[in-house]
Amino acid sequence: MRGTLAHAVRGLLLERISLPEEFFSSLMTAAVYDPDPSFCRWFIEPTVYVFGRRRVMTAPLNYAQTGTGAEWAGARRAWYCAHVPLRADRSPAYAPGGRRDPALDEPHDVVDKWLEHAASLDRSEA
């Protein structure tokens, strides 16, 4: 049942070029708190397509920097899922003729911050 409902919701979300702003935090929270990596991706993928990879990758970074151990684990799953390939057949925003600001999907500085944070954790555990 859970998979069927999640699949239906994911499909509806992927069909959208935009979503209300309120959806962002709800989808990111669901992704971080869902312990199943497969379902985590189902929340992350439409969020990446609508709000952009950069913003989606910033949310797990915030959880990683300030959250609990469980949130850090969820942030790692969400971070991994945020690297989904961007495909035209998944979202009208990436279809031919779709309009998408490339800056929404440029996460290089966010990646650097994630790596710095992970390295600081490695040093503190040594």
XYZ file of N, CA, C and O in Angstrom:
504
model
N 0.821 -1.194 0.000
C 0.000 0.000 0.000
C 0.863 1.256 0.000
O 0.632 2.157 -0.768
N 1.853 1.293 0.860
C 2.712 2.475 0.959
C 3.375 2.778 -0.366
O 3.410 3.913 -0.816
N 3.900 1.744 -1.013
C 4.567 1.934 -2.298
C 3.622 2.426 -3.375
O 3.972 3.272 -4.192
N 2.400 1.928 -3.370
C 1.409 2.337 -4.365
C 1.054 3.807 -4.194
O 1.015 4.563 -5.168
N 0.823 4.232 -2.966
C 0.488 5.622 -2.695
C 1.667 6.531 -3.038
O 1.499 7.563 -3.700
N 2.855 6.149 -2.607
C 4.041 6.959 -2.898
C 4.264 7.068 -4.404
O 4.614 8.139 -4.912
N 4.072 5.981 -5.114
C 4.253 5.984 -6.568
C 3.261 6.941 -7.228
O 3.615 7.709 -8.126
N 2.020 6.909 -6.794
C 0.997 7.784 -7.363
C 1.312 9.255 -7.087
O 1.217 10.097 -7.986
N 1.700 9.551 -5.872
C 2.026 10.936 -5.514
C 3.262 11.402 -6.275
O 3.289 12.508 -6.809
N 4.276 10.559 -6.347
C 5.501 10.911 -7.062
C 5.194 11.244 -8.515
O 5.689 12.223 -9.062
N 4.374 10.429 -9.154
C 4.011 10.670 -10.544
C 3.335 12.019 -10.736
O 3.660 12.762 -11.667
N 2.421 12.346 -9.853
C 1.739 13.639 -9.936
C 2.712 14.801 -9.728
O 2.624 15.826 -10.403
N 3.624 14.642 -8.797
C 4.594 15.708 -8.530
C 5.559 15.899 -9.705
O 5.924 17.020 -10.039
N 5.975 14.797 -10.325
C 6.908 14.891 -11.447
C 6.288 15.570 -12.671
O 7.009 16.102 -13.507
N 4.982 15.546 -12.765
C 4.308 16.176 -13.899
C 4.286 17.699 -13.796
O 3.981 18.380 -14.762
N 4.642 18.228 -12.651
C 4.532 19.666 -12.403
C 5.829 20.385 -12.716
O 6.912 19.894 -12.411
N 5.710 21.554 -13.306
C 6.870 22.418 -13.514
C 7.098 23.262 -12.269
O 8.209 23.641 -11.949
N 6.015 23.536 -11.544
C 6.129 24.317 -10.311
C 5.229 23.702 -9.249
O 4.293 22.966 -9.550
N 5.570 23.996 -8.022
C 4.781 23.585 -6.862
C 4.744 24.760 -5.898
O 5.661 25.595 -5.896
N 3.734 24.820 -5.040
C 3.732 25.874 -4.028
C 4.979 25.780 -3.142
O 5.488 24.689 -2.877
N 5.453 26.893 -2.719
C 6.660 26.965 -1.883
C 6.554 26.070 -0.650
O 7.539 25.477 -0.217
N 5.376 25.945 -0.090
C 5.174 25.144 1.120
C 5.548 23.679 0.923
O 5.851 22.973 1.880
N 5.509 23.204 -0.310
C 5.843 21.808 -0.581
C 7.316 21.507 -0.316
O 7.669 20.390 0.018
N 8.176 22.506 -0.495
C 9.617 22.247 -0.386
C 9.988 21.664 0.971
O 10.571 20.584 1.052
N 9.669 22.360 2.033
C 10.093 21.881 3.359
C 9.404 20.568 3.719
O 10.020 19.697 4.346
N 8.154 20.403 3.315
C 7.458 19.146 3.608
C 8.105 17.961 2.894
O 8.297 16.892 3.492
N 8.430 18.127 1.632
C 9.066 17.047 0.881
C 10.467 16.747 1.405
O 10.869 15.580 1.514
N 11.211 17.781 1.761
C 12.567 17.562 2.283
C 12.520 16.888 3.653
O 13.316 15.995 3.933
N 11.590 17.296 4.488
C 11.445 16.667 5.802
C 11.069 15.199 5.640
O 11.642 14.327 6.305
N 10.134 14.924 4.752
C 9.743 13.535 4.501
C 10.938 12.722 4.001
O 11.132 11.574 4.426
N 11.744 13.296 3.148
C 12.910 12.591 2.613
C 13.918 12.280 3.715
O 14.452 11.174 3.789
N 14.193 13.239 4.573
C 15.190 13.048 5.627
C 14.701 12.059 6.683
O 15.473 11.238 7.179
N 13.434 12.078 6.989
C 12.911 11.215 8.051
C 12.467 9.835 7.573
O 12.238 8.957 8.394
N 12.337 9.625 6.267
C 11.959 8.293 5.779
C 13.194 7.400 5.797
O 14.190 7.710 5.155
N 13.155 6.298 6.514
C 14.351 5.449 6.643
C 14.640 4.597 5.407
O 15.715 4.020 5.306
N 13.720 4.536 4.465
C 13.903 3.701 3.281
C 14.511 4.543 2.156
O 13.881 5.490 1.677
N 15.734 4.220 1.719
C 16.372 5.011 0.660
C 15.551 5.086 -0.619
O 15.588 6.092 -1.321
N 14.784 4.058 -0.923
C 13.963 4.094 -2.132
C 12.878 5.157 -2.022
O 12.638 5.917 -2.965
N 12.211 5.226 -0.880
C 11.170 6.218 -0.709
C 11.765 7.609 -0.547
O 11.163 8.590 -0.960
N 12.929 7.708 0.031
C 13.615 8.988 0.136
C 13.740 9.599 -1.260
O 13.430 10.762 -1.474
N 14.163 8.805 -2.217
C 14.326 9.304 -3.582
C 12.993 9.775 -4.159
O 12.949 10.718 -4.927
N 11.918 9.123 -3.798
C 10.618 9.492 -4.348
C 10.179 10.875 -3.878
O 9.389 11.525 -4.528
N 10.688 11.316 -2.733
C 10.426 12.684 -2.279
C 11.422 13.659 -2.907
O 11.078 14.782 -3.241
N 12.662 13.222 -3.026
C 13.727 14.099 -3.508
C 13.609 14.389 -4.997
O 13.766 15.530 -5.435
N 13.347 13.367 -5.794
C 13.365 13.549 -7.246
C 12.421 14.662 -7.723
O 12.866 15.576 -8.428
N 11.153 14.660 -7.354
C 10.314 15.768 -7.825
C 10.738 17.111 -7.248
O 10.581 18.153 -7.891
N 11.310 17.098 -6.057
C 11.771 18.345 -5.444
C 12.941 18.924 -6.230
O 13.019 20.134 -6.454
N 13.849 18.068 -6.688
C 14.966 18.521 -7.524
C 14.432 19.133 -8.821
O 14.865 20.207 -9.240
N 13.489 18.451 -9.441
C 12.963 18.938 -10.709
C 12.247 20.275 -10.583
O 12.325 21.104 -11.484
N 11.566 20.503 -9.485
C 10.812 21.748 -9.329
C 11.657 22.859 -8.727
O 11.672 23.984 -9.229
N 12.393 22.565 -7.658
C 13.091 23.611 -6.916
C 14.574 23.719 -7.251
O 15.227 24.680 -6.846
N 15.111 22.744 -7.950
C 16.514 22.792 -8.355
C 17.429 22.005 -7.438
O 17.207 21.928 -6.224
N 18.435 21.404 -8.049
C 19.382 20.558 -7.310
C 20.118 21.341 -6.228
O 20.334 20.858 -5.128
N 20.489 22.577 -6.516
C 21.242 23.388 -5.549
C 20.473 23.549 -4.238
O 21.001 23.310 -3.157
N 19.219 23.935 -4.342
C 18.414 24.149 -3.138
C 18.156 22.839 -2.408
O 18.201 22.783 -1.174
N 17.890 21.789 -3.171
C 17.626 20.485 -2.553
C 18.869 19.981 -1.831
O 18.767 19.413 -0.748
N 20.041 20.205 -2.380
C 21.265 19.742 -1.722
C 21.618 20.600 -0.506
O 22.302 20.131 0.402
N 21.147 21.814 -0.477
C 21.392 22.681 0.678
C 20.603 22.203 1.900
O 21.095 22.288 3.033
N 19.407 21.684 1.693
C 18.579 21.230 2.823
C 19.240 20.097 3.609
O 19.340 20.192 4.841
N 19.726 19.017 2.972
C 20.393 17.979 3.767
C 21.675 18.493 4.428
O 22.027 18.042 5.521
N 22.342 19.436 3.792
C 23.529 20.027 4.419
C 23.136 20.694 5.724
O 23.819 20.530 6.741
N 22.030 21.412 5.732
C 21.566 22.061 6.967
C 21.242 21.029 8.041
O 21.594 21.213 9.209
N 20.573 19.940 7.658
C 20.297 18.863 8.627
C 21.605 18.270 9.143
O 21.743 17.985 10.334
N 22.556 18.062 8.250
C 23.832 17.459 8.646
C 24.580 18.341 9.641
O 25.205 17.840 10.573
N 24.508 19.634 9.450
C 25.251 20.560 10.305
C 24.593 20.788 11.657
O 25.279 21.090 12.627
N 23.285 20.650 11.730
C 22.594 21.022 12.969
C 21.747 19.917 13.569
O 21.236 20.079 14.675
N 21.591 18.809 12.872
C 20.631 17.796 13.294
C 21.175 16.754 14.243
O 22.346 16.741 14.616
N 20.281 15.861 14.582
C 20.608 14.723 15.439
C 21.303 13.646 14.617
O 21.439 13.766 13.403
N 21.701 12.567 15.277
C 22.312 11.450 14.561
C 21.376 10.850 13.527
O 21.785 10.530 12.405
N 20.101 10.710 13.875
C 19.123 10.174 12.917
C 18.935 11.130 11.740
O 18.799 10.693 10.593
N 18.953 12.421 12.011
C 18.828 13.401 10.926
C 20.065 13.396 10.036
O 19.968 13.576 8.826
N 21.246 13.167 10.609
C 22.470 13.063 9.823
C 22.372 11.861 8.883
O 22.722 11.949 7.706
N 21.862 10.748 9.382
C 21.680 9.567 8.531
C 20.683 9.872 7.408
O 20.913 9.520 6.243
N 19.576 10.515 7.746
C 18.593 10.888 6.728
C 19.138 11.906 5.753
O 18.832 11.860 4.552
N 19.957 12.817 6.238
C 20.576 13.810 5.361
C 21.501 13.141 4.348
O 21.536 13.534 3.177
N 22.224 12.122 4.777
C 23.106 11.392 3.831
C 22.285 10.706 2.760
O 22.658 10.718 1.587
N 21.153 10.102 3.128
C 20.292 9.464 2.128
C 19.745 10.510 1.160
O 19.739 10.316 -0.052
N 19.272 11.633 1.700
C 18.717 12.689 0.853
C 19.795 13.278 -0.054
O 19.551 13.564 -1.226
N 20.998 13.439 0.469
C 22.114 13.963 -0.317
C 22.409 13.042 -1.498
O 22.557 13.491 -2.631
N 22.474 11.764 -1.212
C 22.725 10.784 -2.265
C 21.628 10.853 -3.330
O 21.907 10.882 -4.532
N 20.388 10.902 -2.900
C 19.258 10.928 -3.834
C 19.192 12.221 -4.637
O 18.660 12.242 -5.747
N 19.733 13.293 -4.100
C 19.701 14.582 -4.800
C 20.558 14.586 -6.060
O 20.474 15.511 -6.861
N 21.334 13.533 -6.259
C 22.173 13.433 -7.456
C 21.473 12.723 -8.610
O 22.110 12.287 -9.548
N 20.133 12.625 -8.550
C 19.390 11.962 -9.621
C 19.701 12.648 -10.952
O 19.889 13.857 -11.003
N 19.767 11.868 -12.020
C 19.975 12.498 -13.326
C 18.740 13.315 -13.716
O 17.615 12.921 -13.424
N 18.970 14.436 -14.340
C 17.870 15.296 -14.781
C 17.510 14.907 -16.210
O 18.308 15.080 -17.118
N 16.316 14.359 -16.364
C 15.905 13.817 -17.662
C 14.644 14.504 -18.166
O 13.709 14.739 -17.405
N 14.622 14.779 -19.452
C 13.478 15.444 -20.073
C 12.202 14.623 -19.951
O 11.108 15.185 -19.848
N 12.311 13.302 -19.932
C 11.103 12.478 -19.850
C 10.522 12.421 -18.434
O 9.449 11.876 -18.223
N 11.219 12.975 -17.464
C 10.731 12.982 -16.078
C 9.986 14.260 -15.722
O 9.196 14.271 -14.796
N 10.305 15.356 -16.393
C 9.710 16.633 -16.030
C 9.598 17.539 -17.247
O 10.550 17.651 -18.013
N 8.460 18.222 -17.394
C 8.322 19.166 -18.506
C 9.333 20.309 -18.448
O 9.643 20.906 -19.463
N 9.862 20.601 -17.278
C 10.853 21.684 -17.162
C 12.112 21.384 -17.964
O 12.798 22.299 -18.409
N 12.411 20.111 -18.162
C 13.632 19.724 -18.880
C 13.354 19.220 -20.296
O 14.257 18.835 -21.007
N 12.087 19.233 -20.671
C 11.717 18.800 -22.015
C 12.152 19.854 -23.032
O 12.405 21.009 -22.658
N 12.274 19.474 -24.291
C 12.600 20.486 -25.313
C 11.599 21.636 -25.235
O 10.393 21.429 -25.123
N 12.119 22.817 -25.211
C 11.275 24.001 -25.084
C 10.983 24.385 -23.642
O 10.409 25.432 -23.386
N 11.381 23.544 -22.692
C 11.194 23.876 -21.284
C 12.157 24.974 -20.875
O 13.267 25.065 -21.380
N 11.723 25.799 -19.985
C 12.570 26.911 -19.535
C 13.057 26.621 -18.129
O 12.274 26.428 -17.222
N 14.338 26.590 -17.993
C 14.938 26.245 -16.706
C 16.208 27.057 -16.524
O 17.087 27.032 -17.375
N 16.321 27.763 -15.424
C 17.525 28.515 -15.113
C 18.607 27.522 -14.697
O 18.457 26.823 -13.692
N 19.708 27.428 -15.455
C 20.754 26.453 -15.120
C 21.356 26.660 -13.733
O 21.857 25.717 -13.125
N 21.284 27.870 -13.200
C 21.835 28.139 -11.863
C 21.111 27.341 -10.787
O 21.694 27.048 -9.732
N 19.868 26.950 -11.032
C 19.120 26.158 -10.057
C 19.755 24.790 -9.824
O 19.532 24.172 -8.795
N 20.531 24.337 -10.781
C 21.104 22.996 -10.702
C 22.628 23.005 -10.566
O 23.273 21.980 -10.773
N 23.216 24.141 -10.202
C 24.661 24.261 -10.013
C 25.007 24.212 -8.526
O 24.954 25.233 -7.846
N 25.379 23.058 -8.001
C 25.596 22.946 -6.563
C 27.063 22.920 -6.122
O 27.355 22.478 -5.012
N 28.002 23.370 -6.949
C 29.420 23.159 -6.633
C 29.823 23.679 -5.260
O 30.518 22.996 -4.514
N 29.385 24.878 -4.888
C 29.767 25.408 -3.576
C 29.080 24.631 -2.444
O 29.655 24.454 -1.376
N 27.880 24.133 -2.693
C 27.190 23.323 -1.688
C 27.920 21.995 -1.498
O 28.077 21.517 -0.374
N 28.384 21.420 -2.591
C 29.162 20.176 -2.517
C 30.420 20.415 -1.693
O 30.772 19.595 -0.829
N 31.093 21.528 -1.927
C 32.300 21.845 -1.150
C 31.989 21.938 0.348
O 32.739 21.414 1.177
N 30.866 22.572 0.694
C 30.484 22.691 2.108
C 30.154 21.324 2.704
O 30.494 21.042 3.851
N 29.487 20.470 1.925
C 29.176 19.112 2.393
C 30.472 18.354 2.679
O 30.607 17.711 3.727
N 31.414 18.425 1.757
C 32.681 17.715 1.928
C 33.467 18.254 3.128
O 34.070 17.487 3.875
N 33.442 19.562 3.330
C 34.102 20.162 4.497
C 33.469 19.652 5.789
O 34.173 19.306 6.740
N 32.146 19.608 5.813
C 31.450 19.145 7.009
C 31.783 17.678 7.277
O 32.100 17.298 8.416
N 31.727 16.848 6.257
C 32.037 15.431 6.419
C 33.471 15.245 6.890
O 33.746 14.409 7.755
N 34.391 16.023 6.343
C 35.797 15.918 6.753
C 35.963 16.349 8.209
O 36.747 15.744 8.948
N 35.224 17.358 8.641
C 35.339 17.794 10.042
C 34.833 16.707 10.976
O 35.367 16.525 12.063
N 33.836 15.967 10.560
C 33.343 14.860 11.380
C 34.375 13.743 11.450
O 34.589 13.142 12.507
N 35.020 13.466 10.321
C 36.070 12.445 10.302
C 37.207 12.812 11.250
O 37.728 11.971 11.967
N 37.594 14.096 11.246
C 38.684 14.541 12.130
C 38.282 14.454 13.590
O 39.084 14.085 14.448
N 37.016 14.777 13.890
C 36.589 14.751 15.296
C 36.426 13.326 15.825
O 36.503 13.116 17.025
N 36.226 12.365 14.930
C 36.089 10.982 15.355
C 37.439 10.272 15.458
O 37.528 9.198 16.017
N 38.472 10.879 14.903
C 39.795 10.248 14.909
C 40.462 10.336 16.261
O 40.132 10.992 17.142
